[in-house]
Amino acid sequence: MSYRVADPQVTAELKSSAERLLQRKSDSVAVRAAIDSPAGFDESLWPAVAKLGWLAIPVPEELDGAGATFTDLGVLLVALGGHFTPLPFASAVLGISALTRSSNGELRDRLLGPLMGGEQRAVVAVTARSGDVNRLDVKATATGAGRFLMSGASGFVADAASASHLLVAADGPEGPLLVAVDVAAPGVKVEPVQVMDRTRQLATVTLTDVEVSTADVLTDHTEGSVLSWVVAAGAAMSMADAFGAAEAALARTVAYGKERFQFGRPIGSFQAVKHKAADMALRVATSRAAVDAALRALDGPGALAPAAASVAKAYVGPSAIEVCSQAIQLHGGIGYTWEHDAHFFLKRARLDDALFGSARWHRRELMAPLLSG
Amino acid sequence: MGTPVQEALASFRTEVREWCTATIPADWRQRQTGIDDRTYVEFQQWWRGELQAKGWMAPHWPQEWGGSALSLPEQVALFEELVRADAPRLSLWQVGLYNAAPAIIAVGTPEQKRKHLPSMLEGKIWCQGFSEPGAGSDLASLTTRAERHGDEFIVNGQKVWTSNGHLADWCILLARTDQEAPKRRGITYFLVDMKSPGIEARTIKDMSGERHFCETFFTDVVIPIENVLGDVNDGWRVTQSTLASERAVTILEQADALHNNGILKFVKEVTSAPEVFGMHADDPYFIEMIGQLYVDSTVLKMLCDQMITEILSGDDSVGLASYVKVFYSEVLQRFTAAATTFRGLPGQVVKESLTSTGWVTGDWYVDWLHSWGWTIGGGTNEIMRNIISEQLLGLPREPQVTA
């Protein structure tokens, strides 16, 4: 087994650099301004992130990337989740990661440069119309001479509305394909869908007889594992985000438990509060182990990634919702308001839990081989 | 899933596997079912001898005391392979190896080490006299007294939940030696010969009907002063370090056993004969329920790996150990409860009890009953939650009512 293993010092430096940037540029006031802006995210933060080289982190050095690991990428995702930052970062890195796995070197080399530099963004559309990952609702029909017509829809695609390219998974004549499509191509329609988590921007992608050729195909049916790797990567990355939200929600709750006085005591000294906080901390500690394992698996042999991602998705998503729910409860009345940030964590976790397959679906994926054997 | 801890070690694992195949009788489970204490002790002593001859009884000890000073990853590999080989558990030496020995190694005199460490590997069994009828979660309020008379202490009092007290040769005992000091500062840690006159260990039947622990009475028991471990009145501090190491190491084996011999084995039971369980193997409720438990136990193993990695890198591991204890015990309880439910009425038929196993024997109902041994023992999960919230999260302590 060949693993790229994270250098703890690099990871720690990235973490503190991310915290420094986001504390300055992505506090509550900045986020609230950004989600009400026309772009829906902080457009001044994007070039900063690109300049820091975050987009090239998991890209191998031979492709001009940083040659770092998904563990390194993970600390950034955790930080973004913890600051509920509206930024098309995870989707952009997932697109880049999908391209680095492409066997179509010409396509990869053409797209990768501007994507890593942040001038363009390619996002994956690997969901069915309903947002599920158990089937594809886009079909690619061969029209001869290496050309295809693509039609159908992919739902709840992150940051499609601000992307330059879509990496669309389609049912091809011989099996699934992953195809790069220019958003400006004839027949491509991207309609934003406003979800409850205002810090994220999803869209429905509809394709009507969109013409593509083999030159646009990232991976064909013989490389079906690449598609499952992309779904696994999306799942693991969404769980890093959810973990970040949960960890931050716990930290805020603990801080509030120390400063809020009732009955002449800090509420955090009441055992009813403490035990809930301990349960939250337990969920956070276990979730960290699951997220770390899922991210590590993305740097290993591709076949290991889906199972580790499924464990994370099945455990961390529901756990993060639980932690963020208890954060609302323990904040009492103030936690119920729009003005307080607690609801951002809750909604962030809620969306992450539903992206890239539900916990229930991933549990079934894990159990299937055990039940048949 | 390919963590650094699990890497390499392949040849060591092969060695353990081959040794297990050659050493462990295939029918040991049948032979250890429905037996008396004498047969149980004989079997445990045999298994201890086999492990000790190989240097694996105390793999974590330094070689000078008869251990084999295995690295932490090797210890993990050893435990994992023993679990996978369905090896017996060295249950009679858990207190000795993971409670008494770490304390003796940490603060014992050279004489105490020489006297007690090698003899433990040669078969001396230890029990733990900490809890009392009036001092459970509030252990520091214990009232067993040890009064000094020259070079001896005279002990009077009662201990409870003394696992294997009726089989033990030695006891680690906490007793109050200063009535006036604040409660944590007046406790001394003793090493007590269980053959001393005045000790009576009566077994207590647990709710499964088995007898593994005792109430132990101390009446004018004489302890020579050389059997004080650490300083007089410093026993509480010694205890705290001991409990942490107990949680850190022994639980790895249990986590692996829960995953492999518990959850995976149960799934196999159901899929191989779903009609016995009155359902189809693709029953959605079963898949959902067991799927959650499978994920929980997988995450538990990941958490254990993380704890080991942190210990290896020199980080403080006490924090994660608290999480591991709570999580393990509650997953164990949820799993055994679910397995008992799925097993239906046939699962409620009384069977002869199986010894020398861990906490998942395959008799899910009995395992379920024993699971409270983990959620209550070793610090109740409520106390663990106090520790997590106060010591790890830094939340304020509850106002103290008593001194």
Coordinates of N, CA and C in Angstrom, one line a residue, chain A residues 115-257:
Chain A
L115 N -7.6 26.5 -13.0 CA -8.4 26.0 -11.8 C -7.6 26.2 -10.5
M116 N -6.3 25.7 -10.6 CA -5.5 25.9 -9.4 C -5.2 27.3 -9.1
G117 N -5.1 28.2 -10.1 CA -4.9 29.6 -9.9 C -6.1 30.3 -9.4
G118 N -7.2 29.7 -9.5 CA -8.5 30.3 -9.0 C -9.2 31.2 -10.0
E119 N -8.6 31.2 -11.3 CA -9.3 32.1 -12.3 C -10.6 31.4 -12.8
Q120 N -10.6 30.1 -12.7 CA -11.8 29.4 -13.1 C -12.1 28.3 -12.0
R121 N -13.4 27.9 -12.1 CA -13.8 26.8 -11.1 C -14.6 25.7 -11.9
A122 N -14.2 24.5 -11.7 CA -14.9 23.4 -12.2 C -15.5 22.6 -11.0
V123 N -16.8 22.3 -11.1 CA -17.4 21.6 -10.0 C -18.0 20.3 -10.5
V124 N -18.1 19.3 -9.6 CA -18.6 18.0 -10.0 C -20.1 18.0 -9.9
A125 N -20.8 17.4 -10.9 CA -22.2 17.2 -10.9 C -22.4 15.6 -11.0
V126 N -22.4 15.0 -9.8 CA -22.4 13.5 -9.8 C -23.7 13.0 -9.2
T127 N -24.6 13.9 -8.9 CA -25.9 13.5 -8.2 C -27.0 13.3 -9.2
A128 N -28.0 12.5 -8.8 CA -29.2 12.4 -9.5 C -30.0 13.8 -9.3
R129 N -31.1 13.9 -10.0 CA -31.9 15.1 -9.9 C -32.3 15.4 -8.4
S130 N -32.5 14.3 -7.6 CA -32.9 14.5 -6.2 C -31.7 14.8 -5.3
G131 N -30.5 14.8 -5.9 CA -29.3 15.1 -5.0 C -28.7 13.8 -4.5
D132 N -29.4 12.6 -4.7 CA -28.8 11.3 -4.3 C -27.6 10.9 -5.1
V133 N -26.8 10.0 -4.6 CA -25.7 9.5 -5.3 C -25.8 8.1 -5.7
N134 N -27.1 7.6 -5.6 CA -27.3 6.1 -5.9 C -27.6 5.9 -7.3
R135 N -27.8 6.9 -8.1 CA -28.1 6.7 -9.5 C -27.8 8.0 -10.3
L136 N -27.8 8.0 -11.6 CA -27.5 9.1 -12.4 C -28.8 9.4 -13.3
D137 N -29.1 10.7 -13.4 CA -30.2 11.1 -14.2 C -29.8 11.8 -15.5
V138 N -28.5 11.7 -15.8 CA -28.0 12.3 -17.0 C -27.6 11.1 -17.9
K139 N -28.0 11.2 -19.2 CA -27.6 10.1 -20.1 C -26.7 10.7 -21.2
A140 N -25.7 9.9 -21.6 CA -24.8 10.3 -22.7 C -25.1 9.3 -23.8
T141 N -25.6 9.8 -25.0 CA -25.9 8.9 -26.1 C -24.8 9.1 -27.2
A142 N -24.3 8.0 -27.7 CA -23.2 8.1 -28.7 C -23.9 8.5 -30.0
T143 N -23.3 9.4 -30.7 CA -23.8 9.8 -32.1 C -22.8 9.5 -33.1
G144 N -21.7 8.7 -32.8 CA -20.7 8.3 -33.8 C -19.5 9.2 -33.8
A145 N -18.4 8.7 -34.3 CA -17.2 9.4 -34.4 C -16.7 10.1 -33.1
G146 N -16.9 9.3 -32.0 CA -16.5 9.7 -30.7 C -17.2 10.9 -30.1
R147 N -18.5 11.1 -30.6 CA -19.2 12.2 -30.1 C -20.4 11.7 -29.3
F148 N -20.9 12.5 -28.4 CA -22.0 12.1 -27.5 C -23.0 13.3 -27.4
L149 N -24.2 13.0 -27.1 CA -25.2 14.0 -26.7 C -25.6 13.7 -25.3
M150 N -25.5 14.7 -24.4 CA -25.9 14.5 -23.0 C -27.1 15.3 -22.7
S151 N -28.0 14.5 -22.0 CA -29.3 15.1 -21.6 C -29.7 14.6 -20.2
G152 N -30.3 15.4 -19.4 CA -30.8 15.0 -18.1 C -30.5 16.1 -17.1
A153 N -30.5 15.7 -15.8 CA -30.4 16.7 -14.8 C -29.6 16.1 -13.6
S154 N -28.9 17.0 -12.9 CA -28.2 16.7 -11.7 C -28.5 17.8 -10.7
G155 N -29.0 17.3 -9.6 CA -29.6 18.3 -8.6 C -28.6 18.6 -7.4
F156 N -28.8 19.8 -6.8 CA -28.1 20.2 -5.6 C -26.6 20.1 -5.8
V157 N -26.2 20.7 -6.9 CA -24.8 20.7 -7.3 C -24.2 22.0 -6.7
A158 N -23.2 21.8 -5.9 CA -22.6 22.9 -5.1 C -21.9 23.9 -6.1
D159 N -22.2 25.2 -5.9 CA -21.5 26.2 -6.6 C -21.4 26.1 -8.1
A160 N -22.4 25.5 -8.7 CA -22.5 25.4 -10.2 C -22.8 26.7 -10.8
A161 N -23.5 27.6 -10.1 CA -23.9 28.9 -10.7 C -22.7 29.8 -10.9
S162 N -21.7 29.6 -10.1 CA -20.5 30.5 -10.3 C -19.3 29.8 -10.9
A163 N -19.6 28.6 -11.4 CA -18.5 27.8 -12.0 C -18.3 28.1 -13.5
S164 N -17.1 27.7 -14.0 CA -16.8 27.8 -15.4 C -17.1 26.5 -16.1
H165 N -16.8 25.4 -15.4 CA -17.0 24.1 -15.9 C -17.8 23.2 -15.0
L166 N -18.5 22.3 -15.6 CA -19.1 21.2 -14.8 C -18.5 19.9 -15.2
L167 N -18.2 19.1 -14.2 CA -17.7 17.7 -14.4 C -18.9 16.8 -14.2
V168 N -19.6 16.4 -15.2 CA -20.9 15.8 -15.1 C -20.7 14.3 -15.2
A169 N -21.3 13.6 -14.3 CA -21.4 12.1 -14.4 C -22.6 11.7 -15.2
A170 N -22.4 10.9 -16.2 CA -23.5 10.5 -17.0 C -23.5 9.0 -17.3
D171 N -24.7 8.4 -17.5 CA -24.8 7.0 -17.9 C -24.5 7.0 -19.4
G172 N -23.3 6.4 -19.7 CA -22.9 6.3 -21.1 C -23.4 5.0 -21.7
P173 N -23.1 4.8 -23.0 CA -23.5 3.6 -23.7 C -22.9 2.3 -23.1
E174 N -21.7 2.4 -22.5 CA -21.1 1.2 -21.9 C -20.9 1.3 -20.4
G175 N -21.4 2.4 -19.8 CA -21.3 2.6 -18.4 C -21.1 4.0 -18.1
P176 N -20.8 4.3 -16.8 CA -20.7 5.7 -16.4 C -19.5 6.5 -16.9
L177 N -19.7 7.7 -17.3 CA -18.7 8.6 -17.8 C -18.6 9.8 -16.9
L178 N -17.4 10.4 -16.8 CA -17.3 11.7 -16.2 C -16.8 12.7 -17.3
V179 N -17.6 13.7 -17.6 CA -17.4 14.5 -18.7 C -17.3 16.0 -18.3
A180 N -16.3 16.7 -18.9 CA -16.2 18.1 -18.6 C -17.0 18.9 -19.6
V181 N -17.9 19.8 -19.0 CA -18.8 20.6 -19.9 C -18.6 22.0 -19.5
D182 N -18.5 22.9 -20.6 CA -18.4 24.3 -20.3 C -19.8 24.8 -20.0
V183 N -20.0 25.6 -18.9 CA -21.3 26.0 -18.5 C -21.9 26.9 -19.6
A184 N -21.1 27.5 -20.4 CA -21.7 28.4 -21.5 C -22.1 27.6 -22.7
A185 N -21.8 26.3 -22.7 CA -22.2 25.5 -23.9 C -23.7 25.5 -24.2
P186 N -24.1 25.4 -25.4 CA -25.5 25.4 -25.7 C -26.2 24.2 -25.1
G187 N -27.3 24.4 -24.5 CA -28.1 23.3 -23.9 C -27.8 23.1 -22.4
V188 N -26.9 23.9 -21.8 CA -26.6 23.8 -20.4 C -27.4 24.9 -19.6
K189 N -28.1 24.5 -18.6 CA -28.9 25.4 -17.8 C -28.5 25.2 -16.4
V190 N -28.2 26.3 -15.7 CA -27.9 26.2 -14.2 C -28.9 27.1 -13.5
E191 N -29.7 26.5 -12.6 CA -30.7 27.2 -11.9 C -30.4 27.1 -10.4
P192 N -30.1 28.3 -9.8 CA -29.8 28.3 -8.3 C -31.0 27.8 -7.5
V193 N -30.7 27.0 -6.5 CA -31.7 26.6 -5.5 C -31.3 27.1 -4.2
Q194 N -32.2 27.9 -3.6 CA -31.8 28.5 -2.3 C -32.2 27.5 -1.2
V195 N -31.1 27.0 -0.5 CA -31.4 26.0 0.6 C -31.3 26.8 1.9
M196 N -31.7 26.1 3.0 CA -31.8 26.7 4.3 C -30.5 27.2 4.8
D197 N -29.4 26.5 4.5 CA -28.1 26.9 4.8 C -27.7 28.0 3.8
R198 N -27.9 29.3 4.3 CA -27.6 30.4 3.4 C -26.1 30.6 3.1
T199 N -25.3 29.9 3.8 CA -23.8 30.0 3.5 C -23.4 29.2 2.3
R200 N -24.3 28.4 1.8 CA -23.9 27.6 0.6 C -24.9 27.8 -0.6
Q201 N -24.3 27.6 -1.8 CA -25.0 27.9 -3.0 C -25.1 26.6 -3.8
L202 N -26.3 26.1 -3.9 CA -26.5 24.9 -4.7 C -27.3 25.3 -6.0
A203 N -27.3 24.4 -6.9 CA -28.0 24.7 -8.2 C -28.5 23.3 -8.8
T204 N -29.5 23.4 -9.6 CA -29.9 22.3 -10.5 C -29.3 22.5 -11.9
V205 N -28.6 21.5 -12.3 CA -28.0 21.5 -13.6 C -28.8 20.7 -14.6
T206 N -29.3 21.3 -15.7 CA -30.1 20.6 -16.7 C -29.3 20.7 -18.0
L207 N -29.2 19.5 -18.6 CA -28.5 19.4 -19.9 C -29.5 19.0 -20.9
T208 N -29.6 19.7 -22.0 CA -30.5 19.3 -23.1 C -29.7 19.1 -24.4
D209 N -29.5 17.9 -24.8 CA -28.7 17.6 -26.0 C -27.4 18.4 -26.1
V210 N -26.6 18.3 -25.0 CA -25.3 19.0 -25.0 C -24.3 18.2 -25.7
E211 N -23.6 18.7 -26.7 CA -22.7 18.0 -27.5 C -21.3 17.9 -26.9
V212 N -20.8 16.7 -26.7 CA -19.4 16.6 -26.2 C -18.7 15.5 -27.0
S213 N -17.4 15.4 -26.8 CA -16.7 14.4 -27.5 C -15.8 13.7 -26.6
T214 N -15.1 12.6 -27.0 CA -14.2 11.9 -26.1 C -13.1 12.7 -25.6
A215 N -12.8 13.8 -26.3 CA -11.8 14.8 -25.8 C -12.2 15.4 -24.5
D216 N -13.5 15.4 -24.2 CA -14.0 16.0 -23.0 C -14.2 15.0 -21.9
V217 N -14.0 13.8 -22.1 CA -14.3 12.7 -21.1 C -13.1 12.6 -20.2
L218 N -13.3 12.8 -18.9 CA -12.2 12.6 -17.9 C -11.9 11.2 -17.7
T219 N -13.0 10.4 -17.4 CA -12.8 9.0 -17.2 C -14.0 8.3 -17.8
D220 N -13.7 7.1 -18.4 CA -14.8 6.4 -19.0 C -15.3 5.2 -18.2
H221 N -16.1 4.3 -18.7 CA -16.7 3.3 -18.0 C -15.7 2.3 -17.4
T222 N -14.5 2.2 -18.1 CA -13.5 1.2 -17.6 C -12.9 1.7 -16.3
E223 N -13.1 3.0 -15.9 CA -12.6 3.6 -14.7 C -13.7 4.0 -13.8
G224 N -14.6 3.1 -13.6 CA -15.8 3.4 -12.8 C -15.4 3.7 -11.4
S225 N -14.2 3.2 -10.9 CA -13.8 3.5 -9.6 C -13.4 4.9 -9.4
V226 N -13.1 5.6 -10.4 CA -12.8 7.1 -10.3 C -14.0 7.8 -9.8
L227 N -15.1 7.5 -10.5 CA -16.4 8.1 -10.1 C -16.7 7.8 -8.6
S228 N -16.5 6.6 -8.2 CA -16.8 6.3 -6.8 C -15.8 7.0 -5.9
W229 N -14.6 7.1 -6.4 CA -13.6 7.9 -5.6 C -14.0 9.3 -5.4
V230 N -14.6 9.9 -6.5 CA -15.0 11.3 -6.5 C -16.1 11.5 -5.5
V231 N -17.1 10.5 -5.5 CA -18.2 10.6 -4.5 C -17.6 10.4 -3.1
A232 N -16.7 9.5 -2.9 CA -16.1 9.3 -1.6 C -15.3 10.6 -1.1
A233 N -14.6 11.2 -2.1 CA -13.9 12.4 -1.7 C -14.9 13.5 -1.3
G234 N -16.0 13.7 -2.1 CA -17.0 14.7 -1.7 C -17.6 14.4 -0.4
A235 N -17.8 13.1 -0.1 CA -18.4 12.7 1.2 C -17.5 13.0 2.3
A236 N -16.2 12.6 2.2 CA -15.2 12.8 3.2 C -15.0 14.3 3.5
M237 N -15.0 15.1 2.4 CA -14.8 16.5 2.5 C -16.0 17.2 3.2
S238 N -17.2 16.8 2.8 CA -18.4 17.3 3.5 C -18.4 17.0 5.0
M239 N -17.8 15.9 5.3 CA -17.8 15.5 6.8 C -16.7 16.3 7.5
A240 N -15.6 16.7 6.8 CA -14.6 17.6 7.4 C -15.3 19.0 7.8
D241 N -16.1 19.4 6.8 CA -16.9 20.7 7.0 C -17.9 20.5 8.2
A242 N -18.6 19.4 8.2 CA -19.6 19.2 9.3 C -18.9 19.1 10.6
F243 N -17.7 18.4 10.6 CA -16.9 18.3 11.9 C -16.5 19.7 12.4
G244 N -16.1 20.5 11.4 CA -15.6 21.9 11.8 C -16.8 22.7 12.4
A245 N -18.0 22.5 11.9 CA -19.1 23.2 12.4 C -19.4 22.7 13.8
A246 N -19.4 21.4 14.0 CA -19.7 20.8 15.3 C -18.6 21.2 16.4
E247 N -17.4 21.1 16.0 CA -16.3 21.5 16.9 C -16.5 22.9 17.4
A248 N -16.8 23.8 16.4 CA -16.9 25.2 16.8 C -18.2 25.4 17.6
A249 N -19.3 24.7 17.3 CA -20.5 24.8 18.1 C -20.2 24.4 19.5
L250 N -19.4 23.3 19.7 CA -19.1 22.9 21.0 C -18.3 23.9 21.8
A251 N -17.3 24.5 21.1 CA -16.4 25.5 21.7 C -17.3 26.7 22.2
R252 N -18.2 27.1 21.3 CA -19.0 28.3 21.7 C -19.9 27.9 22.9
T253 N -20.4 26.7 22.9 CA -21.3 26.3 24.0 C -20.6 26.2 25.3
V254 N -19.4 25.7 25.3 CA -18.6 25.6 26.5 C -18.3 27.0 27.0
A255 N -17.9 27.9 26.1 CA -17.6 29.3 26.5 C -18.8 29.9 27.1
Y256 N -20.0 29.7 26.5 CA -21.2 30.3 27.0 C -21.6 29.7 28.4
G257 N -21.3 28.4 28.6 CA -21.6 27.8 29.8 C -20.7 28.4 31.0

